[in-house]
Amino acid sequence: MSDDPRTLDPDYDSHGGFPNFEPATPGPGFGRFLTAMRRAQDLAVSAAPDAGTWDRAADLAESLVDLLAPSEAGEGVGPANRVPSLPGAGSLLMPPYRVTEFTADGVELQVQFSRFSVGGNHAVHGGVLPLLFDSVFGMVIHATGRPISRTAFLHVDYRKVTPIDTVLTARGWLREAQGRKAFVNAELRNPDGDLLAEANGLMIRLLPGQP
């Protein structure tokens, strides 16, 4: 009997709200938009202008909302998270990263946090790192050829302060597989190779018909 769940359920790829993502080619304007939006995010948490400037900024932000709102689409339709050539694959949810290794032996990213992710004292907020590690876990699942899985648990150990404005290396790998279970590990290091944080988790393969 085949271990591929698609033999039992042809719609498996779309379960749990997971569309079948295909790379998008939105054109250079989208890359410019992402760059500007990332800078706007940084300024939104760091700027301290006068009240009148905030009023003008609000007007411009509302104008942007009015411009984009008519084009709002379902998940997997817009280019966000579907442009591998752009930092963070084109997703503002993630810190800008670039994949440097994607094999069954492991996944490696170059990632750089900015002011938007600061929790205090110019250090990355501790809650941001589980988001990064969870995404790395998902990449590991894809890189190893395992079917769509959900995170059952994710544990993070913080070893050193994670800095902003520094190119860091995140790496993830499959430690062990047991049927539907995939035990994964990940780590984040600075340019000197120092361990900043490490994570371990469990990814569970979805059953046919399971959301």
PDB file of N, CA and C in Angstrom, residues 78-159:
ATOM      1  N   GLY A  78      -2.526  35.977  -3.981  1.00  0.00           N
ATOM      2  CA  GLY A  78      -1.594  37.095  -4.033  1.00  0.00           C
ATOM      3  C   GLY A  78      -0.156  36.613  -4.016  1.00  0.00           C
ATOM      4  N   PRO A  79       0.783  37.500  -4.326  1.00  0.00           N
ATOM      5  CA  PRO A  79       2.195  37.086  -4.422  1.00  0.00           C
ATOM      6  C   PRO A  79       2.895  36.905  -3.082  1.00  0.00           C
ATOM      7  N   ALA A  80       2.331  37.384  -1.980  1.00  0.00           N
ATOM      8  CA  ALA A  80       2.995  37.257  -0.683  1.00  0.00           C
ATOM      9  C   ALA A  80       3.321  35.798  -0.379  1.00  0.00           C
ATOM     10  N   ASN A  81       4.557  35.550   0.004  1.00  0.00           N
ATOM     11  CA  ASN A  81       5.053  34.214   0.348  1.00  0.00           C
ATOM     12  C   ASN A  81       5.155  33.298  -0.870  1.00  0.00           C
ATOM     13  N   ARG A  82       5.120  33.883  -2.068  1.00  0.00           N
ATOM     14  CA  ARG A  82       5.194  33.049  -3.280  1.00  0.00           C
ATOM     15  C   ARG A  82       6.232  33.558  -4.268  1.00  0.00           C
ATOM     16  N   VAL A  83       7.169  34.387  -3.789  1.00  0.00           N
ATOM     17  CA  VAL A  83       8.223  34.899  -4.679  1.00  0.00           C
ATOM     18  C   VAL A  83       9.571  34.543  -4.065  1.00  0.00           C
ATOM     19  N   PRO A  84      10.076  33.333  -4.354  1.00  0.00           N
ATOM     20  CA  PRO A  84      11.319  32.864  -3.720  1.00  0.00           C
ATOM     21  C   PRO A  84      12.518  33.777  -3.932  1.00  0.00           C
ATOM     22  N   SER A  85      12.507  34.577  -4.997  1.00  0.00           N
ATOM     23  CA  SER A  85      13.656  35.428  -5.282  1.00  0.00           C
ATOM     24  C   SER A  85      13.712  36.656  -4.378  1.00  0.00           C
ATOM     25  N   LEU A  86      12.622  36.944  -3.665  1.00  0.00           N
ATOM     26  CA  LEU A  86      12.593  38.119  -2.797  1.00  0.00           C
ATOM     27  C   LEU A  86      12.864  37.725  -1.351  1.00  0.00           C
ATOM     28  N   PRO A  87      13.407  38.648  -0.549  1.00  0.00           N
ATOM     29  CA  PRO A  87      13.628  38.352   0.871  1.00  0.00           C
ATOM     30  C   PRO A  87      12.328  37.934   1.554  1.00  0.00           C
ATOM     31  N   GLY A  88      12.411  36.876   2.360  1.00  0.00           N
ATOM     32  CA  GLY A  88      11.225  36.386   3.031  1.00  0.00           C
ATOM     33  C   GLY A  88      10.192  35.813   2.096  1.00  0.00           C
ATOM     34  N   ALA A  89      10.621  35.476   0.871  1.00  0.00           N
ATOM     35  CA  ALA A  89       9.722  34.950  -0.162  1.00  0.00           C
ATOM     36  C   ALA A  89       8.574  35.915  -0.454  1.00  0.00           C
ATOM     37  N   GLY A  90       8.782  37.196  -0.122  1.00  0.00           N
ATOM     38  CA  GLY A  90       7.760  38.195  -0.420  1.00  0.00           C
ATOM     39  C   GLY A  90       6.702  38.327   0.648  1.00  0.00           C
ATOM     40  N   SER A  91       6.990  37.863   1.880  1.00  0.00           N
ATOM     41  CA  SER A  91       6.018  37.941   2.969  1.00  0.00           C
ATOM     42  C   SER A  91       6.488  38.925   4.026  1.00  0.00           C
ATOM     43  N   LEU A  92       5.637  39.899   4.364  1.00  0.00           N
ATOM     44  CA  LEU A  92       5.965  40.857   5.413  1.00  0.00           C
ATOM     45  C   LEU A  92       5.833  40.241   6.801  1.00  0.00           C
ATOM     46  N   LEU A  93       5.164  39.098   6.896  1.00  0.00           N
ATOM     47  CA  LEU A  93       5.045  38.430   8.189  1.00  0.00           C
ATOM     48  C   LEU A  93       6.404  37.990   8.697  1.00  0.00           C
ATOM     49  N   MET A  94       7.281  37.593   7.777  1.00  0.00           N
ATOM     50  CA  MET A  94       8.580  37.055   8.144  1.00  0.00           C
ATOM     51  C   MET A  94       9.665  38.120   8.055  1.00  0.00           C
ATOM     52  N   PRO A  95      10.717  37.998   8.880  1.00  0.00           N
ATOM     53  CA  PRO A  95      11.882  38.859   8.667  1.00  0.00           C
ATOM     54  C   PRO A  95      12.491  38.483   7.322  1.00  0.00           C
ATOM     55  N   PRO A  96      13.121  39.424   6.651  1.00  0.00           N
ATOM     56  CA  PRO A  96      13.698  39.095   5.342  1.00  0.00           C
ATOM     57  C   PRO A  96      14.767  38.014   5.444  1.00  0.00           C
ATOM     58  N   TYR A  97      14.573  36.946   4.707  1.00  0.00           N
ATOM     59  CA  TYR A  97      15.542  35.851   4.707  1.00  0.00           C
ATOM     60  C   TYR A  97      15.774  35.397   3.270  1.00  0.00           C
ATOM     61  N   ARG A  98      16.870  34.715   3.081  1.00  0.00           N
ATOM     62  CA  ARG A  98      17.168  34.075   1.799  1.00  0.00           C
ATOM     63  C   ARG A  98      17.603  32.639   2.068  1.00  0.00           C
ATOM     64  N   VAL A  99      17.067  31.714   1.314  1.00  0.00           N
ATOM     65  CA  VAL A  99      17.407  30.303   1.475  1.00  0.00           C
ATOM     66  C   VAL A  99      18.742  30.036   0.784  1.00  0.00           C
ATOM     67  N   THR A 100      19.691  29.484   1.514  1.00  0.00           N
ATOM     68  CA  THR A 100      21.010  29.174   0.947  1.00  0.00           C
ATOM     69  C   THR A 100      21.238  27.677   0.797  1.00  0.00           C
ATOM     70  N   GLU A 101      20.397  26.883   1.460  1.00  0.00           N
ATOM     71  CA  GLU A 101      20.489  25.419   1.331  1.00  0.00           C
ATOM     72  C   GLU A 101      19.098  24.833   1.515  1.00  0.00           C
ATOM     73  N   PHE A 102      18.736  23.902   0.643  1.00  0.00           N
ATOM     74  CA  PHE A 102      17.409  23.285   0.729  1.00  0.00           C
ATOM     75  C   PHE A 102      17.528  21.859   0.231  1.00  0.00           C
ATOM     76  N   THR A 103      17.934  20.962   1.127  1.00  0.00           N
ATOM     77  CA  THR A 103      18.125  19.566   0.763  1.00  0.00           C
ATOM     78  C   THR A 103      17.524  18.689   1.860  1.00  0.00           C
ATOM     79  N   ALA A 104      17.467  17.397   1.595  1.00  0.00           N
ATOM     80  CA  ALA A 104      16.945  16.465   2.600  1.00  0.00           C
ATOM     81  C   ALA A 104      17.825  16.420   3.842  1.00  0.00           C
ATOM     82  N   ASP A 105      19.079  16.862   3.705  1.00  0.00           N
ATOM     83  CA  ASP A 105      19.984  16.865   4.856  1.00  0.00           C
ATOM     84  C   ASP A 105      19.803  18.090   5.753  1.00  0.00           C
ATOM     85  N   GLY A 106      19.186  19.117   5.220  1.00  0.00           N
ATOM     86  CA  GLY A 106      18.983  20.309   6.030  1.00  0.00           C
ATOM     87  C   GLY A 106      18.603  21.521   5.210  1.00  0.00           C
ATOM     88  N   VAL A 107      18.048  22.505   5.892  1.00  0.00           N
ATOM     89  CA  VAL A 107      17.666  23.779   5.291  1.00  0.00           C
ATOM     90  C   VAL A 107      18.429  24.877   6.001  1.00  0.00           C
ATOM     91  N   GLU A 108      18.970  25.806   5.223  1.00  0.00           N
ATOM     92  CA  GLU A 108      19.735  26.901   5.808  1.00  0.00           C
ATOM     93  C   GLU A 108      19.252  28.226   5.238  1.00  0.00           C
ATOM     94  N   LEU A 109      19.133  29.231   6.115  1.00  0.00           N
ATOM     95  CA  LEU A 109      18.684  30.566   5.711  1.00  0.00           C
ATOM     96  C   LEU A 109      19.671  31.610   6.207  1.00  0.00           C
ATOM     97  N   GLN A 110      19.776  32.694   5.460  1.00  0.00           N
ATOM     98  CA  GLN A 110      20.423  33.909   5.936  1.00  0.00           C
ATOM     99  C   GLN A 110      19.298  34.879   6.275  1.00  0.00           C
ATOM    100  N   VAL A 111      19.254  35.357   7.502  1.00  0.00           N
ATOM    101  CA  VAL A 111      18.147  36.196   7.949  1.00  0.00           C
ATOM    102  C   VAL A 111      18.672  37.407   8.714  1.00  0.00           C
ATOM    103  N   GLN A 112      17.987  38.523   8.547  1.00  0.00           N
ATOM    104  CA  GLN A 112      18.396  39.753   9.239  1.00  0.00           C
ATOM    105  C   GLN A 112      17.169  40.438   9.821  1.00  0.00           C
ATOM    106  N   PHE A 113      17.167  40.603  11.133  1.00  0.00           N
ATOM    107  CA  PHE A 113      16.077  41.296  11.815  1.00  0.00           C
ATOM    108  C   PHE A 113      16.353  42.796  11.832  1.00  0.00           C
ATOM    109  N   SER A 114      15.283  43.565  11.949  1.00  0.00           N
ATOM    110  CA  SER A 114      15.414  45.022  11.967  1.00  0.00           C
ATOM    111  C   SER A 114      14.657  45.602  13.155  1.00  0.00           C
ATOM    112  N   ARG A 115      14.556  46.930  13.198  1.00  0.00           N
ATOM    113  CA  ARG A 115      13.946  47.622  14.335  1.00  0.00           C
ATOM    114  C   ARG A 115      12.525  47.131  14.617  1.00  0.00           C
ATOM    115  N   PHE A 116      11.814  46.717  13.603  1.00  0.00           N
ATOM    116  CA  PHE A 116      10.426  46.265  13.761  1.00  0.00           C
ATOM    117  C   PHE A 116      10.326  45.082  14.712  1.00  0.00           C
ATOM    118  N   SER A 117      11.381  44.267  14.815  1.00  0.00           N
ATOM    119  CA  SER A 117      11.347  43.054  15.626  1.00  0.00           C
ATOM    120  C   SER A 117      11.938  43.234  17.021  1.00  0.00           C
ATOM    121  N   VAL A 118      12.292  44.455  17.389  1.00  0.00           N
ATOM    122  CA  VAL A 118      12.932  44.694  18.684  1.00  0.00           C
ATOM    123  C   VAL A 118      11.941  44.502  19.821  1.00  0.00           C
ATOM    124  N   GLY A 119      12.395  43.774  20.858  1.00  0.00           N
ATOM    125  CA  GLY A 119      11.602  43.641  22.066  1.00  0.00           C
ATOM    126  C   GLY A 119      12.038  44.644  23.119  1.00  0.00           C
ATOM    127  N   GLY A 120      13.313  44.960  23.124  1.00  0.00           N
ATOM    128  CA  GLY A 120      13.870  45.923  24.059  1.00  0.00           C
ATOM    129  C   GLY A 120      15.379  45.914  23.990  1.00  0.00           C
ATOM    130  N   ASN A 121      15.992  47.071  24.235  1.00  0.00           N
ATOM    131  CA  ASN A 121      17.449  47.200  24.277  1.00  0.00           C
ATOM    132  C   ASN A 121      18.107  46.720  22.982  1.00  0.00           C
ATOM    133  N   HIS A 122      17.431  46.990  21.859  1.00  0.00           N
ATOM    134  CA  HIS A 122      17.943  46.657  20.519  1.00  0.00           C
ATOM    135  C   HIS A 122      18.129  45.161  20.299  1.00  0.00           C
ATOM    136  N   ALA A 123      17.448  44.349  21.065  1.00  0.00           N
ATOM    137  CA  ALA A 123      17.495  42.896  20.882  1.00  0.00           C
ATOM    138  C   ALA A 123      16.174  42.413  20.286  1.00  0.00           C
ATOM    139  N   VAL A 124      16.252  41.357  19.507  1.00  0.00           N
ATOM    140  CA  VAL A 124      15.048  40.802  18.882  1.00  0.00           C
ATOM    141  C   VAL A 124      14.116  40.265  19.961  1.00  0.00           C
ATOM    142  N   HIS A 125      12.840  40.568  19.837  1.00  0.00           N
ATOM    143  CA  HIS A 125      11.816  40.085  20.773  1.00  0.00           C
ATOM    144  C   HIS A 125      11.824  38.552  20.788  1.00  0.00           C
ATOM    145  N   GLY A 126      11.783  37.992  21.983  1.00  0.00           N
ATOM    146  CA  GLY A 126      11.847  36.532  22.101  1.00  0.00           C
ATOM    147  C   GLY A 126      10.714  35.826  21.388  1.00  0.00           C
ATOM    148  N   GLY A 127       9.565  36.468  21.272  1.00  0.00           N
ATOM    149  CA  GLY A 127       8.433  35.839  20.601  1.00  0.00           C
ATOM    150  C   GLY A 127       8.560  35.762  19.096  1.00  0.00           C
ATOM    151  N   VAL A 128       9.517  36.505  18.536  1.00  0.00           N
ATOM    152  CA  VAL A 128       9.709  36.482  17.085  1.00  0.00           C
ATOM    153  C   VAL A 128      10.449  35.212  16.655  1.00  0.00           C
ATOM    154  N   LEU A 129      11.332  34.717  17.496  1.00  0.00           N
ATOM    155  CA  LEU A 129      12.150  33.570  17.107  1.00  0.00           C
ATOM    156  C   LEU A 129      11.340  32.291  16.896  1.00  0.00           C
ATOM    157  N   PRO A 130      10.313  31.996  17.706  1.00  0.00           N
ATOM    158  CA  PRO A 130       9.504  30.817  17.400  1.00  0.00           C
ATOM    159  C   PRO A 130       8.841  30.898  16.023  1.00  0.00           C
ATOM    160  N   LEU A 131       8.466  32.102  15.599  1.00  0.00           N
ATOM    161  CA  LEU A 131       7.900  32.274  14.256  1.00  0.00           C
ATOM    162  C   LEU A 131       8.913  31.858  13.198  1.00  0.00           C
ATOM    163  N   LEU A 132      10.151  32.303  13.360  1.00  0.00           N
ATOM    164  CA  LEU A 132      11.200  31.922  12.414  1.00  0.00           C
ATOM    165  C   LEU A 132      11.423  30.422  12.435  1.00  0.00           C
ATOM    166  N   PHE A 133      11.553  29.850  13.633  1.00  0.00           N
ATOM    167  CA  PHE A 133      11.826  28.418  13.730  1.00  0.00           C
ATOM    168  C   PHE A 133      10.672  27.582  13.170  1.00  0.00           C
ATOM    169  N   ASP A 134       9.445  28.009  13.403  1.00  0.00           N
ATOM    170  CA  ASP A 134       8.307  27.264  12.886  1.00  0.00           C
ATOM    171  C   ASP A 134       8.322  27.251  11.358  1.00  0.00           C
ATOM    172  N   SER A 135       8.700  28.357  10.768  1.00  0.00           N
ATOM    173  CA  SER A 135       8.799  28.408   9.307  1.00  0.00           C
ATOM    174  C   SER A 135       9.925  27.506   8.809  1.00  0.00           C
ATOM    175  N   VAL A 136      11.038  27.492   9.541  1.00  0.00           N
ATOM    176  CA  VAL A 136      12.145  26.604   9.175  1.00  0.00           C
ATOM    177  C   VAL A 136      11.690  25.151   9.259  1.00  0.00           C
ATOM    178  N   PHE A 137      10.928  24.807  10.300  1.00  0.00           N
ATOM    179  CA  PHE A 137      10.416  23.446  10.426  1.00  0.00           C
ATOM    180  C   PHE A 137       9.590  23.062   9.202  1.00  0.00           C
ATOM    181  N   GLY A 138       8.725  23.987   8.765  1.00  0.00           N
ATOM    182  CA  GLY A 138       7.909  23.710   7.579  1.00  0.00           C
ATOM    183  C   GLY A 138       8.758  23.479   6.348  1.00  0.00           C
ATOM    184  N   MET A 139       9.831  24.253   6.216  1.00  0.00           N
ATOM    185  CA  MET A 139      10.730  24.070   5.075  1.00  0.00           C
ATOM    186  C   MET A 139      11.410  22.711   5.136  1.00  0.00           C
ATOM    187  N   VAL A 140      11.785  22.294   6.346  1.00  0.00           N
ATOM    188  CA  VAL A 140      12.421  20.982   6.508  1.00  0.00           C
ATOM    189  C   VAL A 140      11.470  19.880   6.046  1.00  0.00           C
ATOM    190  N   ILE A 141      10.200  19.989   6.410  1.00  0.00           N
ATOM    191  CA  ILE A 141       9.208  19.001   5.993  1.00  0.00           C
ATOM    192  C   ILE A 141       9.159  18.906   4.474  1.00  0.00           C
ATOM    193  N   HIS A 142       9.133  20.055   3.809  1.00  0.00           N
ATOM    194  CA  HIS A 142       9.091  20.056   2.339  1.00  0.00           C
ATOM    195  C   HIS A 142      10.392  19.526   1.748  1.00  0.00           C
ATOM    196  N   ALA A 143      11.514  19.940   2.328  1.00  0.00           N
ATOM    197  CA  ALA A 143      12.811  19.541   1.782  1.00  0.00           C
ATOM    198  C   ALA A 143      13.040  18.039   1.893  1.00  0.00           C
ATOM    199  N   THR A 144      12.467  17.416   2.915  1.00  0.00           N
ATOM    200  CA  THR A 144      12.633  15.974   3.095  1.00  0.00           C
ATOM    201  C   THR A 144      11.575  15.174   2.351  1.00  0.00           C
ATOM    202  N   GLY A 145      10.664  15.870   1.673  1.00  0.00           N
ATOM    203  CA  GLY A 145       9.657  15.176   0.872  1.00  0.00           C
ATOM    204  C   GLY A 145       8.514  14.592   1.677  1.00  0.00           C
ATOM    205  N   ARG A 146       8.364  15.041   2.925  1.00  0.00           N
ATOM    206  CA  ARG A 146       7.247  14.544   3.732  1.00  0.00           C
ATOM    207  C   ARG A 146       5.964  15.311   3.384  1.00  0.00           C
ATOM    208  N   PRO A 147       4.797  14.674   3.580  1.00  0.00           N
ATOM    209  CA  PRO A 147       3.530  15.334   3.271  1.00  0.00           C
ATOM    210  C   PRO A 147       3.240  16.499   4.220  1.00  0.00           C
ATOM    211  N   ILE A 148       2.222  17.288   3.887  1.00  0.00           N
ATOM    212  CA  ILE A 148       1.834  18.436   4.693  1.00  0.00           C
ATOM    213  C   ILE A 148       1.650  18.028   6.148  1.00  0.00           C
ATOM    214  N   SER A 149       2.252  18.814   7.036  1.00  0.00           N
ATOM    215  CA  SER A 149       2.208  18.513   8.472  1.00  0.00           C
ATOM    216  C   SER A 149       1.890  19.783   9.252  1.00  0.00           C
ATOM    217  N   ARG A 150       1.387  19.574  10.463  1.00  0.00           N
ATOM    218  CA  ARG A 150       1.153  20.692  11.371  1.00  0.00           C
ATOM    219  C   ARG A 150       2.078  20.570  12.574  1.00  0.00           C
ATOM    220  N   THR A 151       2.361  21.722  13.193  1.00  0.00           N
ATOM    221  CA  THR A 151       3.233  21.739  14.359  1.00  0.00           C
ATOM    222  C   THR A 151       2.473  21.248  15.584  1.00  0.00           C
ATOM    223  N   ALA A 152       2.986  20.194  16.227  1.00  0.00           N
ATOM    224  CA  ALA A 152       2.379  19.679  17.449  1.00  0.00           C
ATOM    225  C   ALA A 152       2.961  20.394  18.668  1.00  0.00           C
ATOM    226  N   PHE A 153       4.278  20.616  18.652  1.00  0.00           N
ATOM    227  CA  PHE A 153       4.881  21.454  19.688  1.00  0.00           C
ATOM    228  C   PHE A 153       6.174  22.036  19.153  1.00  0.00           C
ATOM    229  N   LEU A 154       6.585  23.148  19.779  1.00  0.00           N
ATOM    230  CA  LEU A 154       7.817  23.828  19.401  1.00  0.00           C
ATOM    231  C   LEU A 154       8.437  24.380  20.676  1.00  0.00           C
ATOM    232  N   HIS A 155       9.653  23.960  20.979  1.00  0.00           N
ATOM    233  CA  HIS A 155      10.344  24.394  22.184  1.00  0.00           C
ATOM    234  C   HIS A 155      11.584  25.185  21.780  1.00  0.00           C
ATOM    235  N   VAL A 156      11.757  26.363  22.391  1.00  0.00           N
ATOM    236  CA  VAL A 156      12.901  27.224  22.073  1.00  0.00           C
ATOM    237  C   VAL A 156      13.745  27.447  23.323  1.00  0.00           C
ATOM    238  N   ASP A 157      15.058  27.297  23.175  1.00  0.00           N
ATOM    239  CA  ASP A 157      16.014  27.661  24.215  1.00  0.00           C
ATOM    240  C   ASP A 157      16.795  28.879  23.732  1.00  0.00           C
ATOM    241  N   TYR A 158      16.777  29.931  24.536  1.00  0.00           N
ATOM    242  CA  TYR A 158      17.485  31.165  24.187  1.00  0.00           C
ATOM    243  C   TYR A 158      18.870  31.137  24.839  1.00  0.00           C
ATOM    244  N   ARG A 159      19.912  31.195  24.023  1.00  0.00           N
ATOM    245  CA  ARG A 159      21.270  31.069  24.527  1.00  0.00           C
ATOM    246  C   ARG A 159      21.978  32.417  24.662  1.00  0.00           C
TER     247      ARG A 159
END
